[in-house]
Short mmCIF file of C-alpha atoms and ligand atoms in Angstrom, two decimals:
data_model
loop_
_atom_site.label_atom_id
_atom_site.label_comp_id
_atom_site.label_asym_id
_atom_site.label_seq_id
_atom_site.Cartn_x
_atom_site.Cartn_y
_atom_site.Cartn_z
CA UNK Q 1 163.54 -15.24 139.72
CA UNK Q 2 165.64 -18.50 140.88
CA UNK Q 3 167.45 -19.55 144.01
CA UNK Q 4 171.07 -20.74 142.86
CA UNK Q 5 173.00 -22.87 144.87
CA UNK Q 6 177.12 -23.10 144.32
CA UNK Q 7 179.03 -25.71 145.90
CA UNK Q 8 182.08 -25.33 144.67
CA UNK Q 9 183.86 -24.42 147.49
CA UNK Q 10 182.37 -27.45 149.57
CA UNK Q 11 184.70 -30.04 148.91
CA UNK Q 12 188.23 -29.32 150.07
CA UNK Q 13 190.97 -31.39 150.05
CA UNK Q 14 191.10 -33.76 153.16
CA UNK Q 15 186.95 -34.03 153.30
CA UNK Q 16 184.84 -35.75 150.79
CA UNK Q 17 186.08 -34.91 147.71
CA UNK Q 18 183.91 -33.94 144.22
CA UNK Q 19 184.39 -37.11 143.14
CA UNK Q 20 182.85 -38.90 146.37
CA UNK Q 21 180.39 -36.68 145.93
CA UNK Q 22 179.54 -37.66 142.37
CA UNK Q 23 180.17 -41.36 142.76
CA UNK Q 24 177.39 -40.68 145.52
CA UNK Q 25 174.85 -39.36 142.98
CA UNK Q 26 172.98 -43.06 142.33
CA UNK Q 27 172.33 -43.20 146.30
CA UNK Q 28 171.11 -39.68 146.06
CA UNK Q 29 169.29 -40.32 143.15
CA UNK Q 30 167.40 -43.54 144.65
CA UNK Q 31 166.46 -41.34 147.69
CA UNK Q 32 164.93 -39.04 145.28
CA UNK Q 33 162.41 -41.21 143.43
CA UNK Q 34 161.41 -42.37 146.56
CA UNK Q 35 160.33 -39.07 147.62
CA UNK Q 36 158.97 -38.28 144.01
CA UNK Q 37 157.23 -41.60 144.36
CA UNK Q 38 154.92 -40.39 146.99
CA UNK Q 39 155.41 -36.34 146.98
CA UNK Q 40 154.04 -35.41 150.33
CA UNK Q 41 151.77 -32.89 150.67
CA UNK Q 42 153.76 -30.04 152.05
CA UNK Q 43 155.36 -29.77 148.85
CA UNK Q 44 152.33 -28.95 147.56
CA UNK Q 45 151.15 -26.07 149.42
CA UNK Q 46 151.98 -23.67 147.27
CA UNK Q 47 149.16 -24.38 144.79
CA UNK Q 48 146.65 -24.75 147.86
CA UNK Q 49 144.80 -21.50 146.66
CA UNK Q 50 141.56 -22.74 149.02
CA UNK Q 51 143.74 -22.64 152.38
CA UNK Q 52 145.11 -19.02 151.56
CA UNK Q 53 141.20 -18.30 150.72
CA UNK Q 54 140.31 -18.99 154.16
CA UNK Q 55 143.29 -16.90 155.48
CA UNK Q 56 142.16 -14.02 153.49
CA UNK Q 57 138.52 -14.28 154.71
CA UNK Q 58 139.36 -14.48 158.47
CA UNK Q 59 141.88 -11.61 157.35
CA UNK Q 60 139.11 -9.39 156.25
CA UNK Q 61 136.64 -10.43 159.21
CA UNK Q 62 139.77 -9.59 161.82
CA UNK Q 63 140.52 -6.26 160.27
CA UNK Q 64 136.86 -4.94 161.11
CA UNK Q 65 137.81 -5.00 164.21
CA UNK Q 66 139.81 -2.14 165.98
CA UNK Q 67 142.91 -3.57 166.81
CA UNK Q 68 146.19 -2.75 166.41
CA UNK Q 69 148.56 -5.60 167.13
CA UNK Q 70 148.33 -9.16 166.01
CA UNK Q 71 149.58 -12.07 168.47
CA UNK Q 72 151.02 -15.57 167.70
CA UNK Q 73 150.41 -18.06 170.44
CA UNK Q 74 152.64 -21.02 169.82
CA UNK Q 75 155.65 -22.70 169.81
CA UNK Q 76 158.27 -24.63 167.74
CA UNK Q 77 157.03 -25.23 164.50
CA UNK Q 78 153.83 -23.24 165.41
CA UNK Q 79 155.46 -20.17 165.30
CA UNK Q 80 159.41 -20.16 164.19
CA UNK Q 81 157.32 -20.21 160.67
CA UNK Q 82 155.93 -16.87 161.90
CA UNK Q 83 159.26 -15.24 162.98
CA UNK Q 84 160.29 -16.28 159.69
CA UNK Q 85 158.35 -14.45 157.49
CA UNK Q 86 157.72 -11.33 159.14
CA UNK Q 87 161.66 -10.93 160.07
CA UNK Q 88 162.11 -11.51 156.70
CA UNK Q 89 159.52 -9.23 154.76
CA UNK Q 90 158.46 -6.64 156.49
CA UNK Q 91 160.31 -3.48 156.60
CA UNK Q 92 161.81 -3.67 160.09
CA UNK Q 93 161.07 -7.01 161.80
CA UNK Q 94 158.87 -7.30 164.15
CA UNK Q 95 159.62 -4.05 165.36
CA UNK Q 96 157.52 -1.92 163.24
CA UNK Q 97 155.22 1.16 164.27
CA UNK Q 98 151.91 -0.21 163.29
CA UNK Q 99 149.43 1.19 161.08
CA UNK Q 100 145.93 1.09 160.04
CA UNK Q 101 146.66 -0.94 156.70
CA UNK Q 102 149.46 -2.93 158.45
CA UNK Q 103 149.57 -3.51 162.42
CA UNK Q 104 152.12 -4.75 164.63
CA UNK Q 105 152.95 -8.31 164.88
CA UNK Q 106 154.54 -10.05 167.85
CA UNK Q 107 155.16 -13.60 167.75
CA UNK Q 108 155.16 -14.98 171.50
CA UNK Q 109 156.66 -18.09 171.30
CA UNK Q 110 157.37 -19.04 175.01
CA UNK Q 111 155.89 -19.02 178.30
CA UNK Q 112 158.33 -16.98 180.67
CA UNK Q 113 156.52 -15.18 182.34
CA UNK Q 114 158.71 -12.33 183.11
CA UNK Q 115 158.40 -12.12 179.59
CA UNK Q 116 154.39 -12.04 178.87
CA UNK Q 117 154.26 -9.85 181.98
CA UNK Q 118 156.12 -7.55 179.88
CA UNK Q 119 153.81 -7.99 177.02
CA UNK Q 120 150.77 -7.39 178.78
CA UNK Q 121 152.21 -4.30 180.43
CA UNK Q 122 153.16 -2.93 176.66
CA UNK Q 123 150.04 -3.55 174.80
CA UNK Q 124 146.29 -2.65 175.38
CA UNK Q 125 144.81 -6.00 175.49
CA UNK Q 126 141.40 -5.01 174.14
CA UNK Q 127 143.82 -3.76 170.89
CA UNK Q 128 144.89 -6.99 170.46
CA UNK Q 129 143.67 -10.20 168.41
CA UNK Q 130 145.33 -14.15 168.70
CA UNK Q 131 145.94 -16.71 166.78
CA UNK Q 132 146.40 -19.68 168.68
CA UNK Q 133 148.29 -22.03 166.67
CA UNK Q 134 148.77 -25.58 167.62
CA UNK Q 135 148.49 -28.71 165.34
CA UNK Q 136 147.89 -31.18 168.08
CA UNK Q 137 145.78 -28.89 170.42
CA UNK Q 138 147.29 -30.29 173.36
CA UNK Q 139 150.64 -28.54 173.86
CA UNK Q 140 150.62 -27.41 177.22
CA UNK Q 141 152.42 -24.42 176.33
CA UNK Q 142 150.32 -22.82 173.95
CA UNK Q 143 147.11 -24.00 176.21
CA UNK Q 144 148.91 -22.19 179.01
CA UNK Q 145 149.31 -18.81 177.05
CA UNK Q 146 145.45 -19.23 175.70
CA UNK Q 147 144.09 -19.71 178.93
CA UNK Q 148 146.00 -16.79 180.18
CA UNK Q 149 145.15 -14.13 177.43
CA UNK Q 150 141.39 -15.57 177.06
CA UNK Q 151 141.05 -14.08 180.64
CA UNK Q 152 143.15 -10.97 180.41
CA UNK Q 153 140.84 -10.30 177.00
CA UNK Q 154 137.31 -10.89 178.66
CA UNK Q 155 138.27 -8.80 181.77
CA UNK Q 156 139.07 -6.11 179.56
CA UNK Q 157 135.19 -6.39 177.76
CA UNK Q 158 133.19 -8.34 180.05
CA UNK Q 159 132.19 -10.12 178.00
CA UNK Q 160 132.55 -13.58 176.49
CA UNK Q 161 131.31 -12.69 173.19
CA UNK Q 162 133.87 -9.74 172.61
CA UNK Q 163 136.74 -11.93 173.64
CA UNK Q 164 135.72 -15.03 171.50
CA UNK Q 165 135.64 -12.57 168.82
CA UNK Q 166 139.34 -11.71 169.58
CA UNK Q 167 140.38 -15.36 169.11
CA UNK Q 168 141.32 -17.42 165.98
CA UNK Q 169 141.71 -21.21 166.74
CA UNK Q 170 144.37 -22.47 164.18
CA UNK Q 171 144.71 -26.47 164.52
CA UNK Q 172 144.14 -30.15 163.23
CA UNK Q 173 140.50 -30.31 161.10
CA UNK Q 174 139.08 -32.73 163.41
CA UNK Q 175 141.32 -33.64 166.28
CA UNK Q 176 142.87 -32.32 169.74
CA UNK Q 177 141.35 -30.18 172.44
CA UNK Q 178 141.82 -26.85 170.25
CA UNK Q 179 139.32 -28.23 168.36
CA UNK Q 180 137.06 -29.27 170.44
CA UNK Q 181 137.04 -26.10 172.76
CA UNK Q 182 136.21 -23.77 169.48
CA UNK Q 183 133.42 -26.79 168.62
CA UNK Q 184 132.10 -26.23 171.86
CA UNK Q 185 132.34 -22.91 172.69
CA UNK Q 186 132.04 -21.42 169.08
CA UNK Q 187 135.41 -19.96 168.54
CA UNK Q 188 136.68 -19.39 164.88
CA UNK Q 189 138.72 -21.56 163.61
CA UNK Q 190 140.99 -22.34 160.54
CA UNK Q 191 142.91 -25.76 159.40
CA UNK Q 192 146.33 -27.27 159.73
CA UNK Q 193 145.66 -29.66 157.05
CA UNK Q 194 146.07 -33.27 159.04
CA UNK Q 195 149.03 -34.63 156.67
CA UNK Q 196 151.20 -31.52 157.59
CA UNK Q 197 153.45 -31.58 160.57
CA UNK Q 198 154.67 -28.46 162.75
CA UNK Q 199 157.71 -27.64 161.09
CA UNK Q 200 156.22 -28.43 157.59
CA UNK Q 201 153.51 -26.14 158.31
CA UNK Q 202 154.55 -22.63 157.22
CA UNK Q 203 152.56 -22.34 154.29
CA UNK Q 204 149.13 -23.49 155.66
CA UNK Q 205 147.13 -21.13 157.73
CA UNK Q 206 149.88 -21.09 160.30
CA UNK Q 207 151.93 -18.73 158.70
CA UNK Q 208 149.13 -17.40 156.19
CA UNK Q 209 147.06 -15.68 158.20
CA UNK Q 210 149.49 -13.57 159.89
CA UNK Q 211 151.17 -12.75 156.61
CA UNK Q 212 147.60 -11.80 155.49
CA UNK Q 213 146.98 -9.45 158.33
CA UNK Q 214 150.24 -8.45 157.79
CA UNK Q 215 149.89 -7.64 154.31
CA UNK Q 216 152.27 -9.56 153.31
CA UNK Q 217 152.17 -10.94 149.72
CA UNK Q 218 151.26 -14.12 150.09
CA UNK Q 219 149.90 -14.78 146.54
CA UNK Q 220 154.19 -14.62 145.36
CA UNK Q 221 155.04 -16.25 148.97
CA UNK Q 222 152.81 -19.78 147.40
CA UNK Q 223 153.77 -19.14 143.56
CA UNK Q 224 157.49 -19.02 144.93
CA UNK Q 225 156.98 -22.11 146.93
CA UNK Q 226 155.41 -23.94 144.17
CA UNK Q 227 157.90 -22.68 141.56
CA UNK Q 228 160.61 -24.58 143.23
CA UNK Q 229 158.71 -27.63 144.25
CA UNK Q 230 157.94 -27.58 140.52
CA UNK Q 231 161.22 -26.92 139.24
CA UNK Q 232 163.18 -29.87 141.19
CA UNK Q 233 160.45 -32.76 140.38
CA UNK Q 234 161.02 -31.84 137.22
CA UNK Q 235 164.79 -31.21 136.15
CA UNK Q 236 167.12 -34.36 136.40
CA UNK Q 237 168.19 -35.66 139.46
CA UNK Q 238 171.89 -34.12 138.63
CA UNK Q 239 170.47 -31.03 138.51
CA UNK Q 240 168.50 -31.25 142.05
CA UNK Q 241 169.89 -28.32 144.05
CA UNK Q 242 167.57 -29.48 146.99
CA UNK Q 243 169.04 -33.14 146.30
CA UNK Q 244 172.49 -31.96 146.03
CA UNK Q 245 172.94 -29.99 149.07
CA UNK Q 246 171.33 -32.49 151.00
CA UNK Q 247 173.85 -34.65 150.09
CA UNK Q 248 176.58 -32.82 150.26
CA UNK Q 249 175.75 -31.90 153.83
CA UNK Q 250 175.35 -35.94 154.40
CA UNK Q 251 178.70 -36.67 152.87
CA UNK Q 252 180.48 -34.10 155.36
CA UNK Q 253 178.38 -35.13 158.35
CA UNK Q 254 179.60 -39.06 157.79
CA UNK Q 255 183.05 -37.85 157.38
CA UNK Q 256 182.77 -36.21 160.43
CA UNK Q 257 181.94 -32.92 160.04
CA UNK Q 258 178.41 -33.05 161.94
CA UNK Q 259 178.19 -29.19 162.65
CA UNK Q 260 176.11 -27.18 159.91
CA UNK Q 261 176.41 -23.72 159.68
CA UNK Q 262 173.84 -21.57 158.00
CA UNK Q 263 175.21 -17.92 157.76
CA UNK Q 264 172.83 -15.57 156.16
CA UNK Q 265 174.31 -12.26 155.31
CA UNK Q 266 171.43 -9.93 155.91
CA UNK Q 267 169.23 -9.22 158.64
CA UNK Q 268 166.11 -9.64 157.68
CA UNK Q 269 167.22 -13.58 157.35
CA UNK Q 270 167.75 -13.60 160.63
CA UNK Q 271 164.37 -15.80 161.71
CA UNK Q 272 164.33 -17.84 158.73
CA UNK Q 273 167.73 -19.06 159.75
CA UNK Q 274 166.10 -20.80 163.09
CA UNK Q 275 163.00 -21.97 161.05
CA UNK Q 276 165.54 -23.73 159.30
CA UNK Q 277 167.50 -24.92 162.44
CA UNK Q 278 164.43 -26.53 163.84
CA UNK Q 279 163.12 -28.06 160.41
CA UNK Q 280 167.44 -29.66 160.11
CA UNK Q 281 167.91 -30.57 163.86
CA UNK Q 282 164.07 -31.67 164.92
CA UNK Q 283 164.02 -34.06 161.52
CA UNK Q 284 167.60 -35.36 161.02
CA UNK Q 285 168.69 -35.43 164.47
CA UNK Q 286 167.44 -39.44 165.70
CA UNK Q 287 168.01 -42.43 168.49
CA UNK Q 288 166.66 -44.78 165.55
CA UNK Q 289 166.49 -45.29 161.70
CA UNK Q 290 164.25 -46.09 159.49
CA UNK Q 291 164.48 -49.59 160.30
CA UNK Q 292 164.11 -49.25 164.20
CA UNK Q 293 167.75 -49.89 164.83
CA UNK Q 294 169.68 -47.58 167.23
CA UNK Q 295 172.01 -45.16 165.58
CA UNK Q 296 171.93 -41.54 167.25
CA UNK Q 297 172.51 -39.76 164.45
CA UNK Q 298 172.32 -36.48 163.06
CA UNK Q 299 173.89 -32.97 162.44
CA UNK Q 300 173.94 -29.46 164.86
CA UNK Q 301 172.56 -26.96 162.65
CA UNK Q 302 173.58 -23.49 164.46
CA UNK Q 303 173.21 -20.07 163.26
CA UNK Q 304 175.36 -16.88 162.20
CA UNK Q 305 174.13 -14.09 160.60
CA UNK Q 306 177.20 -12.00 158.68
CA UNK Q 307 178.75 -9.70 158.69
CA UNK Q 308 177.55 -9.33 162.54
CA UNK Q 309 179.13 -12.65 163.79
CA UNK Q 310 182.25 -12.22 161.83
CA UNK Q 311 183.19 -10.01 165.17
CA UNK Q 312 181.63 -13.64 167.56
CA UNK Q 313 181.98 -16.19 165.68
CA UNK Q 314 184.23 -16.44 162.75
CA UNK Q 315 187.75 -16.98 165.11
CA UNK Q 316 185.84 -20.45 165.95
CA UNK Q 317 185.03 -21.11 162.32
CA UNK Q 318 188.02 -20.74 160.56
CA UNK Q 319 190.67 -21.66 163.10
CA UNK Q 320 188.94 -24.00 165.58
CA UNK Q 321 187.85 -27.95 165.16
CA UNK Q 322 187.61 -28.78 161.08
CA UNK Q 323 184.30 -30.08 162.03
CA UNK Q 324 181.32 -27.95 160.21
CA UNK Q 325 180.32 -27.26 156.89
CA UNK Q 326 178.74 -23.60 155.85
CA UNK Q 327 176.12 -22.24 154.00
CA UNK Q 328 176.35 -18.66 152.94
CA UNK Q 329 172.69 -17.23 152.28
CA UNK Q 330 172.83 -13.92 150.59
CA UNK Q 331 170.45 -11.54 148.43
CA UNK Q 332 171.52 -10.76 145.31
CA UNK Q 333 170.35 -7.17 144.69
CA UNK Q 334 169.34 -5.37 147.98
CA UNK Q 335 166.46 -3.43 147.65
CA UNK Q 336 168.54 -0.66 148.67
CA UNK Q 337 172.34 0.33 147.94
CA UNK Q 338 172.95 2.29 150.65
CA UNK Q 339 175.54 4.87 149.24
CA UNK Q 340 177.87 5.73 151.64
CA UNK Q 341 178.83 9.17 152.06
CA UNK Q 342 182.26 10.79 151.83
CA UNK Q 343 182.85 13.16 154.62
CA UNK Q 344 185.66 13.15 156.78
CA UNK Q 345 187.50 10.50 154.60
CA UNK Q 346 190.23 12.25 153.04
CA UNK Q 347 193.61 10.97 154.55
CA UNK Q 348 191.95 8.55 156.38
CA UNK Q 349 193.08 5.33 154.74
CA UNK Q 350 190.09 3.33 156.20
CA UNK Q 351 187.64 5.41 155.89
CA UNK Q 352 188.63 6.53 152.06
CA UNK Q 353 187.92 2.75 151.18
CA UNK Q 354 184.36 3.64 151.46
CA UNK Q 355 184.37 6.71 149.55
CA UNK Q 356 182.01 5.85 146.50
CA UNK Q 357 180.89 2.80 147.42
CA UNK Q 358 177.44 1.44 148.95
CA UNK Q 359 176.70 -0.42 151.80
CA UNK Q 360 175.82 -3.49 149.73
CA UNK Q 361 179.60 -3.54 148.11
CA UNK Q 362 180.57 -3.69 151.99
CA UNK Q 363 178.36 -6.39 152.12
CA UNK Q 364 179.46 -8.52 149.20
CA UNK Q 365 183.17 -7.61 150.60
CA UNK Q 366 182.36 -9.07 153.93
CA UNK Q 367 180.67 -12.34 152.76
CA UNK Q 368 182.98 -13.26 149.97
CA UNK Q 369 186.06 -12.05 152.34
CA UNK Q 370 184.67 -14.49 154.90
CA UNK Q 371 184.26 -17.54 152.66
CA UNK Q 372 187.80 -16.70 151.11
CA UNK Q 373 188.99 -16.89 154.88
CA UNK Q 374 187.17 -20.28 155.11
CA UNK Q 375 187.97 -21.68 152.07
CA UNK Q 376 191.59 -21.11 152.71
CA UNK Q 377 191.72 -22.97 155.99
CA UNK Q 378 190.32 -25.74 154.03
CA UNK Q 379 186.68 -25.41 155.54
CA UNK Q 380 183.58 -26.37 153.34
CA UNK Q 381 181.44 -23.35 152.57
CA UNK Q 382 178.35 -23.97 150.35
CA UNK Q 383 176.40 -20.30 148.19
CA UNK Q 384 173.02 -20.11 148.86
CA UNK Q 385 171.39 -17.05 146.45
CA UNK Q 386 168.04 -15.57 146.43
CA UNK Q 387 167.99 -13.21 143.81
CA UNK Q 388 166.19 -10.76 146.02
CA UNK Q 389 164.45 -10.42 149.49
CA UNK Q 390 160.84 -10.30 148.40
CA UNK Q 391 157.93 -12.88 149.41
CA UNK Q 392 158.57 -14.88 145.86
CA UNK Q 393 162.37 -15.73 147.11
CA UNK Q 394 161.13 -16.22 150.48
CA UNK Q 395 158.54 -18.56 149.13
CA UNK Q 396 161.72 -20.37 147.08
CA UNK Q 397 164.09 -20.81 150.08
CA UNK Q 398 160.92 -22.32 152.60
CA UNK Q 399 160.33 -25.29 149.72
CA UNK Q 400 163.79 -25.33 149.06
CA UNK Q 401 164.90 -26.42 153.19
CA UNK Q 402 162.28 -28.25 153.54
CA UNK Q 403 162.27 -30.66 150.20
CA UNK Q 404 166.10 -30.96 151.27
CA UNK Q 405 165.19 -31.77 154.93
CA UNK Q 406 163.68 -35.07 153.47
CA UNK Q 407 165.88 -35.67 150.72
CA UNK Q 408 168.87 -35.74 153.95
CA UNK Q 409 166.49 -37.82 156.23
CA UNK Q 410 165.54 -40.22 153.16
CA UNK Q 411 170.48 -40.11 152.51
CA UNK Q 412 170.58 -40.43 156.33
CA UNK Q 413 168.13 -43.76 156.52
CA UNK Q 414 165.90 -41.58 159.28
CA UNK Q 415 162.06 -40.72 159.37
CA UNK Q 416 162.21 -36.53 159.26
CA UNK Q 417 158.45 -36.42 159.81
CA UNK Q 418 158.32 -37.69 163.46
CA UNK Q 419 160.29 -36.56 166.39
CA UNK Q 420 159.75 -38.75 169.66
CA UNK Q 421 162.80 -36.46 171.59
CA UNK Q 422 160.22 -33.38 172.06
CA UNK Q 423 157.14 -35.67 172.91
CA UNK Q 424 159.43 -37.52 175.51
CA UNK Q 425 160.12 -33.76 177.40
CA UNK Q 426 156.44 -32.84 176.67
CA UNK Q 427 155.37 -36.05 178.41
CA UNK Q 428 157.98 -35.52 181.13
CA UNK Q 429 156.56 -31.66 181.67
CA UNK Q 430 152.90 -33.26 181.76
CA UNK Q 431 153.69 -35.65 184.52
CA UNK Q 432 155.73 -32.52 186.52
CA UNK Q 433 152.81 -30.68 186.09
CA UNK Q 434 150.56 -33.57 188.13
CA UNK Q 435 148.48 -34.01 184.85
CA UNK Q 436 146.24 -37.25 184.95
CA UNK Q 437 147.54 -40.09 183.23
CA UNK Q 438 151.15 -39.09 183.20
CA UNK Q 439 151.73 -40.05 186.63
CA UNK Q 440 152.98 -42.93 186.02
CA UNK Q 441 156.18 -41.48 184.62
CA UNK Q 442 156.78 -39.52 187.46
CA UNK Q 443 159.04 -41.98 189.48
CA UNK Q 444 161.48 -42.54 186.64
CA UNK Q 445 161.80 -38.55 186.08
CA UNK Q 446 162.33 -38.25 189.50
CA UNK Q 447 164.78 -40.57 189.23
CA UNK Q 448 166.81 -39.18 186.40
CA UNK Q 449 166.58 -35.59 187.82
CA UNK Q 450 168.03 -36.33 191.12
CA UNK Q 451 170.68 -33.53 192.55
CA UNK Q 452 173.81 -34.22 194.09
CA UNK Q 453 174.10 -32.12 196.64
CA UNK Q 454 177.70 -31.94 196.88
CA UNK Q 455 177.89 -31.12 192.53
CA UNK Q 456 175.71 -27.54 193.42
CA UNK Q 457 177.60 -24.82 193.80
CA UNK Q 458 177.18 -20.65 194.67
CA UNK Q 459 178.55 -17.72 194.87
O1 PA5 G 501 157.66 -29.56 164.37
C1 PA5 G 501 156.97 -30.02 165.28
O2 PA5 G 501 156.21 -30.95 165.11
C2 PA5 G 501 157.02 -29.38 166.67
O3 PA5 G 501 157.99 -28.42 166.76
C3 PA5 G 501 155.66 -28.75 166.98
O4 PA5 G 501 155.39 -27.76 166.04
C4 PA5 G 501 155.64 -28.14 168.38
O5 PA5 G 501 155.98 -29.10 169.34
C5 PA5 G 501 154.25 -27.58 168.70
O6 PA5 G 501 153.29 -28.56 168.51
P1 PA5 G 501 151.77 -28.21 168.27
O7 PA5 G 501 151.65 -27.45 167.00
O8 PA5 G 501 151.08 -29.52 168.21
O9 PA5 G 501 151.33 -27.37 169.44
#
């Protein structure tokens, strides 16, 4: 029951070596009683039994109704949370056939609407309840999809009432226009706790009230959470996993290796691989630090999930620029071997390789073949290891990113709780749209979007 981190395949020769990285641990180590000096209250989530309450009681209320499918409205860190879990712990992503214990889940993070045309053409709306998710209440994308499915759900039962009923408000205690639309028009509604930002926000009734309705087990998804927040405040600061992988990526970023690869091997990590991307690249990636100066800094988190992107990616990874650093995520026992069986392999030398084994031997083969391959070229590959893929490890691997997500923003001299780069395009997107009081940015975007004609081509 513990997420293990190795590193010792992350210092090469030619990069930062161990020893930088050791001579580096009283930096780390001030970084880290800062952060233990004021824990934040993310971290402790996972022992915030009254919030899951909540989610269980708007749980029970949504599953008297009949319904089948259960919607996220959001975006960013209002929904990648979502993705996340139900990628990673349901039995077959968010593709399942729904049930009457467990019903579908779709997680519509965007606003194409090619896209939610689709949607609404595959579901029966009157089957279908919402969460709209959104800590400030004001993002124009999620008030765009609300607006549209509020209608689409009241057409389909004439009737205000029914469709209110349809609708959970999910959002800041007291502030934003989420808030004050269920205030006024009697929606129900459940917390973001106001200390909690998007991408911080997994644990709170964003991602718990899904993974209720889901029936996901939430209860080990917090102690999981809580085990780990638990078990780095208290071990030494040598012994910080989150602390030393932050670092370790912070070493290789300064030493010009700004590219961070996380490469799960296994599918149902798919979605907690871009939870993580956001929560790296929306808090680490900055114009200014800490102390207001200008520095544009920070690392590209990208995703590949093995042994898939072995065929896409791997070429680039082991032979192109020496500029990235990778994390292997992998599951130590799979809930399933996955024996493979032995027909047609006799005298066929690649197929008789298989004869005996199990699919999570191939697995194994493939991960530790690719980090061999790595390693080799002199590329620095980092072991991530849940012991298994169940809502306990899940709950481990969530507190884990995100405690070392401030532990590199606190090595990196940035603020990982703000991120002025989205609100500028949200701002931009407002004015665009004609909204009142953004007009005033509309010359300069005007200006900055101008086409040359003769730089647009066809064919
Ligand atoms: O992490 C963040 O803060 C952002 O990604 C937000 O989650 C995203 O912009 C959506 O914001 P909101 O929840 O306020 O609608």
């Amino acid at each position: 029951m513990a997420l293990k981190l190795h590193l010792g395949g992350c210092f090469p020769a030619g990069g930062p070596s161990k020893e930088d990285f050791l001579s580096a641990a009283p930096r780390a180590a001030v970084v880290r009683d800062k952060h233990l000096a004021d824990v934040p209250f993310w971290q402790r989530l996972g022992g915030r039994t009254d919030l899951l309450e909540l989610c269980q009681n708007r749980s029970n209320q949504i599953r008297q109704e009949e319904f089948d499918t259960f919607v996220v409205l959001g975006i960013g860190g209002s929904a990648l949370g979502n993705s996340a879990l139900i990628e990673s712990l349901s039995p077959f992503g968010q593709e399942w056939a729904p049930t009457p214990d467990r019903p579908r889940i779709i997680v519509l993070d965007t606003i194409d609407p090619d896209w939610l045309k689709g949607f609404l053409d595959s579901v029966s709306i009157e089957r279908c309840h919402f969460n709209v998710i959104s800590k400030s209440g004001g993002t124009i994308e999620t008030a765009a999809q609300f607006l549209l499915f509020y209608d689409a759900v009241k057409r389909a039962f004439d009737s205000d009432d029914a469709a209110r009923a349809r609708f959970t408000l999910t959002t800041d205690p007291k502030a934003g226009h989420l808030r004050s639309v269920a205030q006024e028009c009697g929606f129900e509604t459940l917390p973001i706790p106001a200390e909690v930002g998007g991408r911080f926000s997994v644990l709170t009734p964003v991602g718990l009230l899904m993974a209720e309705v889901a029936g996901l087990d939430t209860e080990s998804l917090l102690a999981g959470a809580s085990k780990t927040a638990n078990s780095l405040e208290a071990c030494k600061p040598e012994s910080d996993a989150a602390l030393a992988w932050a670092l370790a990526h912070v070493l290789h970023l300064e030493a010009g290796r700004p590219i961070h690869v996380h490469f799960p091997y296994g599918h149902h990590l798919r979605s907690l691989a871009d939870w993580y991307l956001q929560l790296w690249a929306e808090s680490l990636g900055k114009r200014e630090d800490v102390k207001g100066d200008e520095v544009f800094v920070g690392p590209t988190p990208t995703r590949a999930v093995g042994p898939t992107d072995q065929h896409s990616q791997c070429q680039l990874y082991v032979e192109g620029p020496d500029d990235k650093v990778h994390t292997f995520v992998r599951v130590g026992e799979p809930s399933w071997s996955g024996n493979i069986p032995s027909a047609f392999v006799e005298g066929i030398p690649a197929f008789e390789a298989l004869k005996g084994r199990t699919l999570g031997e191939l697995m194994e083969a493939e991960r530790r073949g690719t980090e061999a391959a790595l390693r080799a070229a002199g590329r620095p590959c980092a072991v991530l290891e849940l012991c298994k893929l169940d809502a306990f490890h899940v709950g481990q691997y969530i507190m884990f990113c995100e405690i070392a997500t401030a532990y590199a923003g606190g090595l990196m001299r940035v603020n990982p709780y703000n991120q002025p780069g989205v609100e500028a395009g949200k701002v931009a997107a407002l004015a665009l749209m004609g909204v009142e009081g953004y007009q005033e940015h509309l010359g300069e975007i005007s200006a900055v979007l101008a086409e040359d004609e003769n730089m647009s081509f066809s064919c």
